[in-house]
Every structure is written in C-alpha cells, then in structure tokens.
PDB file of C-alpha atoms and ligand atoms in Angstrom:
ATOM      1  CA  UNK A1088      79.294 -77.660-184.792  1.00  0.00           C
ATOM      2  CA  UNK A1089      79.933 -77.789-181.044  1.00  0.00           C
ATOM      3  CA  UNK A1090      77.812 -80.171-179.039  1.00  0.00           C
ATOM      4  CA  UNK A1091      77.613 -81.807-175.637  1.00  0.00           C
ATOM      5  CA  UNK A1092      76.361 -85.408-175.490  1.00  0.00           C
ATOM      6  CA  UNK A1093      74.590 -86.198-172.211  1.00  0.00           C
ATOM      7  CA  UNK A1094      73.306 -89.505-170.861  1.00  0.00           C
ATOM      8  CA  UNK A1095      73.718 -92.083-168.123  1.00  0.00           C
ATOM      9  CA  UNK A1096      76.653 -94.512-168.077  1.00  0.00           C
ATOM     10  CA  UNK A1097      75.952 -97.016-170.852  1.00  0.00           C
ATOM     11  CA  UNK A1098      73.479 -94.774-172.676  1.00  0.00           C
ATOM     12  CA  UNK A1099      75.661 -94.845-175.791  1.00  0.00           C
ATOM     13  CA  UNK A1100      77.509 -91.511-175.579  1.00  0.00           C
ATOM     14  CA  UNK A1101      80.901 -92.922-176.515  1.00  0.00           C
ATOM     15  CA  UNK A1102      79.382 -95.203-179.137  1.00  0.00           C
ATOM     16  CA  UNK A1103      77.420 -92.397-180.806  1.00  0.00           C
ATOM     17  CA  UNK A1104      80.175 -89.791-180.499  1.00  0.00           C
ATOM     18  CA  UNK A1105      82.504 -92.056-182.460  1.00  0.00           C
ATOM     19  CA  UNK A1106      79.943 -92.159-185.304  1.00  0.00           C
ATOM     20  CA  UNK A1107      78.851 -88.532-185.042  1.00  0.00           C
ATOM     21  CA  UNK A1108      82.363 -87.172-185.461  1.00  0.00           C
ATOM     22  CA  UNK A1109      82.472 -88.719-188.952  1.00  0.00           C
ATOM     23  CA  UNK A1110      79.000 -87.403-189.843  1.00  0.00           C
ATOM     24  CA  UNK A1111      79.713 -83.878-188.570  1.00  0.00           C
ATOM     25  CA  UNK A1112      83.439 -83.612-189.420  1.00  0.00           C
ATOM     26  CA  UNK A1113      84.391 -82.585-185.878  1.00  0.00           C
ATOM     27  CA  UNK A1114      86.586 -84.099-183.175  1.00  0.00           C
ATOM     28  CA  UNK A1115      85.360 -86.378-180.358  1.00  0.00           C
ATOM     29  CA  UNK A1116      86.533 -85.436-176.873  1.00  0.00           C
ATOM     30  CA  UNK A1117      85.724 -87.999-174.155  1.00  0.00           C
ATOM     31  CA  UNK A1118      86.813 -87.008-170.661  1.00  0.00           C
ATOM     32  CA  UNK A1119      86.581 -90.713-169.716  1.00  0.00           C
ATOM     33  CA  UNK A1120      89.032 -91.589-172.529  1.00  0.00           C
ATOM     34  CA  UNK A1121      91.347 -88.703-171.562  1.00  0.00           C
ATOM     35  CA  UNK A1122      91.361 -89.925-167.947  1.00  0.00           C
ATOM     36  CA  UNK A1123      91.921 -93.579-168.933  1.00  0.00           C
ATOM     37  CA  UNK A1124      94.896 -92.464-171.094  1.00  0.00           C
ATOM     38  CA  UNK A1125      96.405 -90.730-168.051  1.00  0.00           C
ATOM     39  CA  UNK A1126      95.840 -93.863-165.936  1.00  0.00           C
ATOM     40  CA  UNK A1127      97.442 -96.068-168.612  1.00  0.00           C
ATOM     41  CA  UNK A1128     100.439 -93.714-168.865  1.00  0.00           C
ATOM     42  CA  UNK A1129     100.859 -93.782-165.062  1.00  0.00           C
ATOM     43  CA  UNK A1130     101.026 -89.982-164.781  1.00  0.00           C
ATOM     44  CA  UNK A1131     100.493 -88.210-161.461  1.00  0.00           C
ATOM     45  CA  UNK A1132      97.032 -87.181-162.653  1.00  0.00           C
ATOM     46  CA  UNK A1133      96.300 -90.777-163.687  1.00  0.00           C
ATOM     47  CA  UNK A1134      97.371 -92.119-160.311  1.00  0.00           C
ATOM     48  CA  UNK A1135      95.027 -89.634-158.591  1.00  0.00           C
ATOM     49  CA  UNK A1136      92.128 -90.530-160.909  1.00  0.00           C
ATOM     50  CA  UNK A1137      92.448 -94.343-160.936  1.00  0.00           C
ATOM     51  CA  UNK A1138      90.957 -95.191-157.550  1.00  0.00           C
ATOM     52  CA  UNK A1139      88.203 -92.585-157.947  1.00  0.00           C
ATOM     53  CA  UNK A1140      87.135 -94.041-161.292  1.00  0.00           C
ATOM     54  CA  UNK A1141      87.254 -97.615-160.039  1.00  0.00           C
ATOM     55  CA  UNK A1142      84.971 -96.590-157.155  1.00  0.00           C
ATOM     56  CA  UNK A1143      82.439 -95.151-159.634  1.00  0.00           C
ATOM     57  CA  UNK A1144      82.880 -91.606-158.309  1.00  0.00           C
ATOM     58  CA  UNK A1145      83.607 -88.396-160.216  1.00  0.00           C
ATOM     59  CA  UNK A1146      87.203 -87.231-160.559  1.00  0.00           C
ATOM     60  CA  UNK A1147      87.725 -83.705-159.160  1.00  0.00           C
ATOM     61  CA  UNK A1148      86.341 -80.831-161.233  1.00  0.00           C
ATOM     62  CA  UNK A1149      89.745 -79.058-161.305  1.00  0.00           C
ATOM     63  CA  UNK A1150      91.591 -82.055-162.745  1.00  0.00           C
ATOM     64  CA  UNK A1151      89.001 -82.719-165.436  1.00  0.00           C
ATOM     65  CA  UNK A1152      88.636 -79.048-166.425  1.00  0.00           C
ATOM     66  CA  UNK A1153      92.400 -78.560-166.827  1.00  0.00           C
ATOM     67  CA  UNK A1154      92.631 -81.673-168.989  1.00  0.00           C
ATOM     68  CA  UNK A1155      89.656 -80.596-171.094  1.00  0.00           C
ATOM     69  CA  UNK A1156      90.934 -77.048-171.613  1.00  0.00           C
ATOM     70  CA  UNK A1157      94.286 -78.353-172.831  1.00  0.00           C
ATOM     71  CA  UNK A1158      92.504 -80.615-175.345  1.00  0.00           C
ATOM     72  CA  UNK A1159      90.123 -77.912-176.612  1.00  0.00           C
ATOM     73  CA  UNK A1160      93.043 -75.522-177.146  1.00  0.00           C
ATOM     74  CA  UNK A1161      94.640 -77.939-179.622  1.00  0.00           C
ATOM     75  CA  UNK A1162      94.405 -76.833-183.262  1.00  0.00           C
ATOM     76  CA  UNK A1163      92.031 -79.589-184.427  1.00  0.00           C
ATOM     77  CA  UNK A1164      89.331 -78.445-181.981  1.00  0.00           C
ATOM     78  CA  UNK A1165      88.880 -75.192-183.926  1.00  0.00           C
ATOM     79  CA  UNK A1166      86.584 -76.938-186.443  1.00  0.00           C
ATOM     80  CA  UNK A1167      84.095 -78.039-183.767  1.00  0.00           C
ATOM     81  CA  UNK A1168      83.763 -80.876-181.270  1.00  0.00           C
ATOM     82  CA  UNK A1169      81.511 -83.399-179.570  1.00  0.00           C
ATOM     83  CA  UNK A1170      81.994 -83.455-175.799  1.00  0.00           C
ATOM     84  CA  UNK A1171      81.249 -86.909-174.366  1.00  0.00           C
ATOM     85  CA  UNK A1172      81.160 -87.292-170.582  1.00  0.00           C
ATOM     86  CA  UNK A1173      81.482 -83.594-169.785  1.00  0.00           C
ATOM     87  CA  UNK A1174      79.811 -81.808-168.011  1.00  0.00           C
ATOM     88  CA  UNK A1175      79.010 -84.353-165.265  1.00  0.00           C
ATOM     89  CA  UNK A1176      77.613 -81.877-162.701  1.00  0.00           C
ATOM     90  CA  UNK A1177      76.219 -78.344-162.701  1.00  0.00           C
ATOM     91  CA  UNK A1178      79.544 -76.833-161.546  1.00  0.00           C
ATOM     92  CA  UNK A1179      81.233 -78.412-164.594  1.00  0.00           C
ATOM     93  CA  UNK A1180      78.458 -77.029-166.834  1.00  0.00           C
ATOM     94  CA  UNK A1181      79.175 -73.524-165.548  1.00  0.00           C
ATOM     95  CA  UNK A1182      82.925 -74.056-165.927  1.00  0.00           C
ATOM     96  CA  UNK A1183      82.359 -75.226-169.501  1.00  0.00           C
ATOM     97  CA  UNK A1184      80.466 -72.026-170.377  1.00  0.00           C
ATOM     98  CA  UNK A1185      83.370 -69.977-169.014  1.00  0.00           C
ATOM     99  CA  UNK A1186      85.970 -72.110-170.843  1.00  0.00           C
ATOM    100  CA  UNK A1187      84.111 -71.886-174.172  1.00  0.00           C
ATOM    101  CA  UNK A1188      83.808 -68.103-173.741  1.00  0.00           C
ATOM    102  CA  UNK A1189      87.596 -67.927-173.087  1.00  0.00           C
ATOM    103  CA  UNK A1190      88.382 -69.792-176.302  1.00  0.00           C
ATOM    104  CA  UNK A1191      85.634 -68.062-178.322  1.00  0.00           C
ATOM    105  CA  UNK A1192      83.755 -71.299-179.160  1.00  0.00           C
ATOM    106  CA  UNK A1193      80.234 -71.189-177.699  1.00  0.00           C
ATOM    107  CA  UNK A1194      78.148 -74.344-177.537  1.00  0.00           C
ATOM    108  CA  UNK A1195      75.486 -74.935-180.208  1.00  0.00           C
ATOM    109  CA  UNK A1196      73.481 -77.743-178.628  1.00  0.00           C
ATOM    110  CA  UNK A1197      73.224 -80.335-175.857  1.00  0.00           C
ATOM    111  CA  UNK A1198      71.806 -83.766-176.726  1.00  0.00           C
ATOM    112  CA  UNK A1199      70.468 -86.105-174.043  1.00  0.00           C
ATOM    113  CA  UNK A1200      70.301 -89.866-174.768  1.00  0.00           C
ATOM    114  CA  UNK A1201      67.410 -91.447-172.862  1.00  0.00           C
ATOM    115  CA  UNK A1202      67.744 -95.160-171.979  1.00  0.00           C
ATOM    116  CA  UNK A1203      65.877 -97.182-169.350  1.00  0.00           C
ATOM    117  CA  UNK A1204      68.015 -98.158-166.321  1.00  0.00           C
ATOM    118  CA  UNK A1205      67.562-101.929-166.735  1.00  0.00           C
ATOM    119  CA  UNK A1206      68.989-101.701-170.261  1.00  0.00           C
ATOM    120  CA  UNK A1207      71.971 -99.715-168.960  1.00  0.00           C
ATOM    121  CA  UNK A1208      72.882-102.623-166.662  1.00  0.00           C
ATOM    122  CA  UNK A1209      72.648-105.096-169.561  1.00  0.00           C
ATOM    123  CA  UNK A1210      74.819-102.974-171.833  1.00  0.00           C
ATOM    124  CA  UNK A1211      77.515-102.369-169.229  1.00  0.00           C
ATOM    125  CA  UNK A1212      77.526-106.049-168.258  1.00  0.00           C
ATOM    126  CA  UNK A1213      78.101-106.794-171.944  1.00  0.00           C
ATOM    127  CA  UNK A1214      81.019-104.365-172.067  1.00  0.00           C
ATOM    128  CA  UNK A1215      82.450-105.793-168.826  1.00  0.00           C
ATOM    129  CA  UNK A1216      82.486-109.228-170.456  1.00  0.00           C
ATOM    130  CA  UNK A1217      83.952-107.902-173.731  1.00  0.00           C
ATOM    131  CA  UNK A1218      86.490-105.353-172.487  1.00  0.00           C
ATOM    132  CA  UNK A1219      86.986-106.017-168.766  1.00  0.00           C
ATOM    133  CA  UNK A1220      86.718-102.356-167.741  1.00  0.00           C
ATOM    134  CA  UNK A1221      87.078-102.347-163.952  1.00  0.00           C
ATOM    135  CA  UNK A1222      84.296 -99.797-163.419  1.00  0.00           C
ATOM    136  CA  UNK A1223      81.760-101.908-165.362  1.00  0.00           C
ATOM    137  CA  UNK A1224      81.258-104.507-162.591  1.00  0.00           C
ATOM    138  CA  UNK A1225      77.646-104.512-161.255  1.00  0.00           C
ATOM    139  CA  UNK A1226      78.462-102.924-157.882  1.00  0.00           C
ATOM    140  CA  UNK A1227      80.397-100.025-159.439  1.00  0.00           C
ATOM    141  CA  UNK A1228      77.735 -99.592-162.136  1.00  0.00           C
ATOM    142  CA  UNK A1229      75.125 -99.156-159.369  1.00  0.00           C
ATOM    143  CA  UNK A1230      77.349 -96.499-157.788  1.00  0.00           C
ATOM    144  CA  UNK A1231      77.872 -94.736-161.132  1.00  0.00           C
ATOM    145  CA  UNK A1232      74.111 -94.677-161.761  1.00  0.00           C
ATOM    146  CA  UNK A1233      73.497 -93.201-158.335  1.00  0.00           C
ATOM    147  CA  UNK A1234      76.153 -90.514-158.955  1.00  0.00           C
ATOM    148  CA  UNK A1235      74.490 -89.860-162.315  1.00  0.00           C
ATOM    149  CA  UNK A1236      71.025 -89.396-160.741  1.00  0.00           C
ATOM    150  CA  UNK A1237      72.332 -87.105-157.989  1.00  0.00           C
ATOM    151  CA  UNK A1238      74.914 -85.026-159.863  1.00  0.00           C
ATOM    152  CA  UNK A1239      74.562 -85.364-163.642  1.00  0.00           C
ATOM    153  CA  UNK A1240      70.784 -85.457-164.176  1.00  0.00           C
ATOM    154  CA  UNK A1241      70.483 -81.763-163.049  1.00  0.00           C
ATOM    155  CA  UNK A1242      72.723 -80.828-165.995  1.00  0.00           C
ATOM    156  CA  UNK A1243      69.797 -81.748-168.287  1.00  0.00           C
ATOM    157  CA  UNK A1244      67.717 -78.969-166.687  1.00  0.00           C
ATOM    158  CA  UNK A1245      70.676 -76.576-166.966  1.00  0.00           C
ATOM    159  CA  UNK A1246      70.590 -76.821-170.783  1.00  0.00           C
ATOM    160  CA  UNK A1247      66.797 -77.180-171.051  1.00  0.00           C
ATOM    161  CA  UNK A1248      66.348 -73.897-169.141  1.00  0.00           C
ATOM    162  CA  UNK A1249      68.199 -72.019-171.870  1.00  0.00           C
ATOM    163  CA  UNK A1250      66.416 -73.832-174.713  1.00  0.00           C
ATOM    164  CA  UNK A1251      69.593 -75.625-175.833  1.00  0.00           C
ATOM    165  CA  UNK A1252      68.553 -79.244-175.171  1.00  0.00           C
ATOM    166  CA  UNK A1253      67.367 -81.991-177.535  1.00  0.00           C
ATOM    167  CA  UNK A1254      66.205 -85.280-175.994  1.00  0.00           C
ATOM    168  CA  UNK A1255      66.670 -88.412-178.077  1.00  0.00           C
ATOM    169  CA  UNK A1256      65.430 -91.967-177.492  1.00  0.00           C
ATOM    170  CA  UNK A1257      68.637 -93.991-177.054  1.00  0.00           C
ATOM    171  CA  UNK A1258      66.972 -97.401-177.367  1.00  0.00           C
ATOM    172  CA  UNK A1259      67.365 -99.149-180.701  1.00  0.00           C
ATOM    173  CA  UNK A1260      70.227-100.100-182.979  1.00  0.00           C
ATOM    174  CA  UNK A1261      73.301 -97.855-183.074  1.00  0.00           C
ATOM    175  CA  UNK A1262      72.254 -96.736-186.599  1.00  0.00           C
ATOM    176  CA  UNK A1263      68.713 -95.916-185.488  1.00  0.00           C
ATOM    177  CA  UNK A1264      69.930 -93.821-182.554  1.00  0.00           C
ATOM    178  CA  UNK A1265      72.480 -92.043-184.775  1.00  0.00           C
ATOM    179  CA  UNK A1266      69.736 -91.153-187.277  1.00  0.00           C
ATOM    180  CA  UNK A1267      67.593 -89.726-184.445  1.00  0.00           C
ATOM    181  CA  UNK A1268      70.465 -87.579-183.167  1.00  0.00           C
ATOM    182  CA  UNK A1269      71.234 -86.221-186.636  1.00  0.00           C
ATOM    183  CA  UNK A1270      67.534 -85.437-187.158  1.00  0.00           C
ATOM    184  CA  UNK A1271      67.401 -83.657-183.783  1.00  0.00           C
ATOM    185  CA  UNK A1272      70.435 -81.582-184.805  1.00  0.00           C
ATOM    186  CA  UNK A1273      68.815 -80.802-188.156  1.00  0.00           C
ATOM    187  CA  UNK A1274      71.658 -82.466-190.079  1.00  0.00           C
ATOM    188  CA  UNK A1275      70.587 -83.920-193.433  1.00  0.00           C
ATOM    189  CA  UNK A1276      71.749 -87.516-193.945  1.00  0.00           C
ATOM    190  CA  UNK A1277      73.172 -88.312-197.378  1.00  0.00           C
TER     191      UNK A1277
HETATM  192  P1  LIG B1512      82.945 -92.565-169.238  1.00  0.00           P
HETATM  193  O1  LIG B1512      84.115 -93.034-169.995  1.00  0.00           O
HETATM  194  O2  LIG B1512      82.286 -91.308-169.719  1.00  0.00           O
HETATM  195  O3  LIG B1512      81.938 -93.822-169.223  1.00  0.00           O
HETATM  196  P2  LIG B1512      80.393 -94.098-169.518  1.00  0.00           P
HETATM  197  O4  LIG B1512      79.531 -93.096-168.835  1.00  0.00           O
HETATM  198  O5  LIG B1512      80.183 -95.532-169.218  1.00  0.00           O
HETATM  199  O6  LIG B1512      80.059 -93.885-171.034  1.00  0.00           O
HETATM  200  P3  LIG B1512      80.641 -94.576-172.332  1.00  0.00           P
HETATM  201  O7  LIG B1512      80.609 -93.462-173.290  1.00  0.00           O
HETATM  202  O8  LIG B1512      81.923 -95.217-172.124  1.00  0.00           O
HETATM  203  O9  LIG B1512      79.668 -95.794-172.685  1.00  0.00           O
HETATM  204  P4  LIG B1512      78.619 -95.963-173.879  1.00  0.00           P
HETATM  205  O10 LIG B1512      77.381 -95.415-173.275  1.00  0.00           O
HETATM  206  O11 LIG B1512      79.019 -95.441-175.204  1.00  0.00           O
HETATM  207  O12 LIG B1512      83.298 -92.327-167.684  1.00  0.00           O
HETATM  208  C1  LIG B1512      84.014 -93.275-166.902  1.00  0.00           C
HETATM  209  C2  LIG B1512      84.456 -92.647-165.564  1.00  0.00           C
HETATM  210  O13 LIG B1512      85.407 -91.560-165.816  1.00  0.00           O
HETATM  211  C3  LIG B1512      83.375 -91.984-164.717  1.00  0.00           C
HETATM  212  O14 LIG B1512      82.667 -92.927-163.903  1.00  0.00           O
HETATM  213  C4  LIG B1512      84.209 -90.983-163.868  1.00  0.00           C
HETATM  214  O15 LIG B1512      84.861 -91.604-162.790  1.00  0.00           O
HETATM  215  C5  LIG B1512      85.261 -90.507-164.851  1.00  0.00           C
HETATM  216  N1  LIG B1512      84.867 -89.271-165.555  1.00  0.00           N
HETATM  217  C6  LIG B1512      84.630 -89.136-166.901  1.00  0.00           C
HETATM  218  N2  LIG B1512      84.268 -87.873-167.197  1.00  0.00           N
HETATM  219  C7  LIG B1512      84.284 -87.180-166.006  1.00  0.00           C
HETATM  220  C8  LIG B1512      83.972 -85.830-165.653  1.00  0.00           C
HETATM  221  N3  LIG B1512      83.565 -84.941-166.568  1.00  0.00           N
HETATM  222  N4  LIG B1512      84.084 -85.467-164.354  1.00  0.00           N
HETATM  223  C9  LIG B1512      84.481 -86.339-163.411  1.00  0.00           C
HETATM  224  N5  LIG B1512      84.783 -87.637-163.677  1.00  0.00           N
HETATM  225  C10 LIG B1512      84.676 -88.061-164.967  1.00  0.00           C
HETATM  226  O16 LIG B1512      78.532 -97.541-174.119  1.00  0.00           O
HETATM  227  C11 LIG B1512      78.277 -98.479-173.124  1.00  0.00           C
HETATM  228  C12 LIG B1512      77.984 -99.864-173.716  1.00  0.00           C
HETATM  229  O17 LIG B1512      76.718 -99.841-174.362  1.00  0.00           O
HETATM  230  C13 LIG B1512      78.982-100.322-174.772  1.00  0.00           C
HETATM  231  O18 LIG B1512      79.308-101.669-174.534  1.00  0.00           O
HETATM  232  C14 LIG B1512      78.234-100.190-176.087  1.00  0.00           C
HETATM  233  O19 LIG B1512      78.633-101.127-177.053  1.00  0.00           O
HETATM  234  C15 LIG B1512      76.799-100.402-175.667  1.00  0.00           C
HETATM  235  N6  LIG B1512      75.843 -99.701-176.533  1.00  0.00           N
HETATM  236  C16 LIG B1512      75.956 -98.415-176.966  1.00  0.00           C
HETATM  237  N7  LIG B1512      74.903 -98.109-177.762  1.00  0.00           N
HETATM  238  C17 LIG B1512      74.088 -99.223-177.820  1.00  0.00           C
HETATM  239  C18 LIG B1512      72.837 -99.540-178.475  1.00  0.00           C
HETATM  240  N8  LIG B1512      72.172 -98.633-179.226  1.00  0.00           N
HETATM  241  N9  LIG B1512      72.298-100.765-178.280  1.00  0.00           N
HETATM  242  C19 LIG B1512      72.951-101.689-177.525  1.00  0.00           C
HETATM  243  N10 LIG B1512      74.136-101.469-176.882  1.00  0.00           N
HETATM  244  C20 LIG B1512      74.701-100.245-177.036  1.00  0.00           C
END
C-alpha cells in the first residue's frame, strides 16, 4: 500500500506513521526525518536546510524532491510506503504524482489527520520539553501553523478533488487514532 499522511504540525503524522508501517508492512518515509539526518550529518544540503527549518519555513521544493526520489528508489520502497510530511504544498503534490509515475508506484490513498489548533500547541510544547527540537518553540510553531494554513491546507483539496482523500479525527489516544486510520483504509485489525 502507498499512502500519504497529511496534517498540521503536531497532528500525529510521525507518531501514526511509525505505528502504521508495522500494521501495513511498508516503510515510513518522513521528509522531516530525512532533512534532520542531513542537518545532523552536516552535509551541504543539511547546512542549507537548517536555518530554514529553524525559522519554521519550508525547505526548497527541489532539495526535498531530490532527497525523496533517492529514498523511494531504494529497494525496500518497492513493497509500499507511508509518506509523512510530503507533499507540503500543491507544487510538491504535482511533483509527487510525476515521481510516482516515473517509478511505476502510483498512490493509493491520502489520509488527513484533523486536530484542533489549540491541541497542536499543547502537543508541540510537550515535545519541546521532552526532546528540545528547536522548531518546537511557541514562536516557530506559530510560523509553522501559518505556513501550513497558507501552503499545505490546499493539498487536502488536491487529493479530495480526485476522490483519493480520507479524513480522520486525530484527537484521542494514539491507539484510537491508529484504529480510525486503519478503518478508513479498509484494513482489518487482527
Ligand atoms: P516534520 O518533521 O514533518 O514535523 P511535524 O509537522 O511537526 O510533524 P511530526 O510528524 O514530527 O509530529 P507529530 O505530529 O507526529 O517537519 C519539520 C520541518 O521540516 C518543517 O517545518 C519544514 O521546515 C521541514 N520539512 C519537512 N518536510 C518538508 C517538505 N516536504 N517540504 C519542505 N520542508 C519540509 O507529533 C507531534 C507531537 O504530538 C509529539 O510529541 C507526539 O508525541 C504528540 N502526539 C502525537 N499523537 C498524539 C495523540 N494522539 N495524543 C497526544 N499527543 C500526540
């Protein structure tokens, strides 16, 4: 199965993708994780991305697409994948269609996690305290949410227009949300 997981920062994409990959037997590809690995390794790409991420802005489409294509061309992606954090704008959604056509792996479904904005702040404040991620401070979170509303929210309509979108309530325990996603995908839970 090949799915895209959509949702605002803090909506639980990374959290659910980590669980879904076990349930679906596919790989989890997070563009945020791929970028943070480049930053940690101090590569040229990582140096370019670091300040952009810490400002709560989107890294350039070209950089992210190249990184994603390299990952999806690895052998373990042939059995399916969950994309977490990509696409983040309508141009990326179009680029993803073209990439998936190039590698012969069309998307099955997009899943949107809906969570109220006040809860997003609470969750990201919790992660800031637990993990110290620089982009989880309140000012940057506000910026990320504004980028989400302006650039990423239209991606929901992009998939809805072609009848490929499932919307899931992302409020509840991690297990409850996981069960809703699996039900939306029509996956029977053992
Ligand atoms: P990401 O790494 O994608 O960060 P995110 O949107 O915060 O989502 P994440 O998956 O980490 O959080 P989750 O909701 O699971 O992006 C970071 C930055 O990278 C971006 O700002 C951008 O600069 C750059 N970037 C990434 N992709 C890009 C792209 N395609 N193009 C350009 N730039 C890109 O979890 C958040 C918190 O909520 C956690 O603490 C978790 O424990 C908690 N939580 C989850 N589920 C919960 C639940 N049900 N109840 C309570 N808490 C819950």
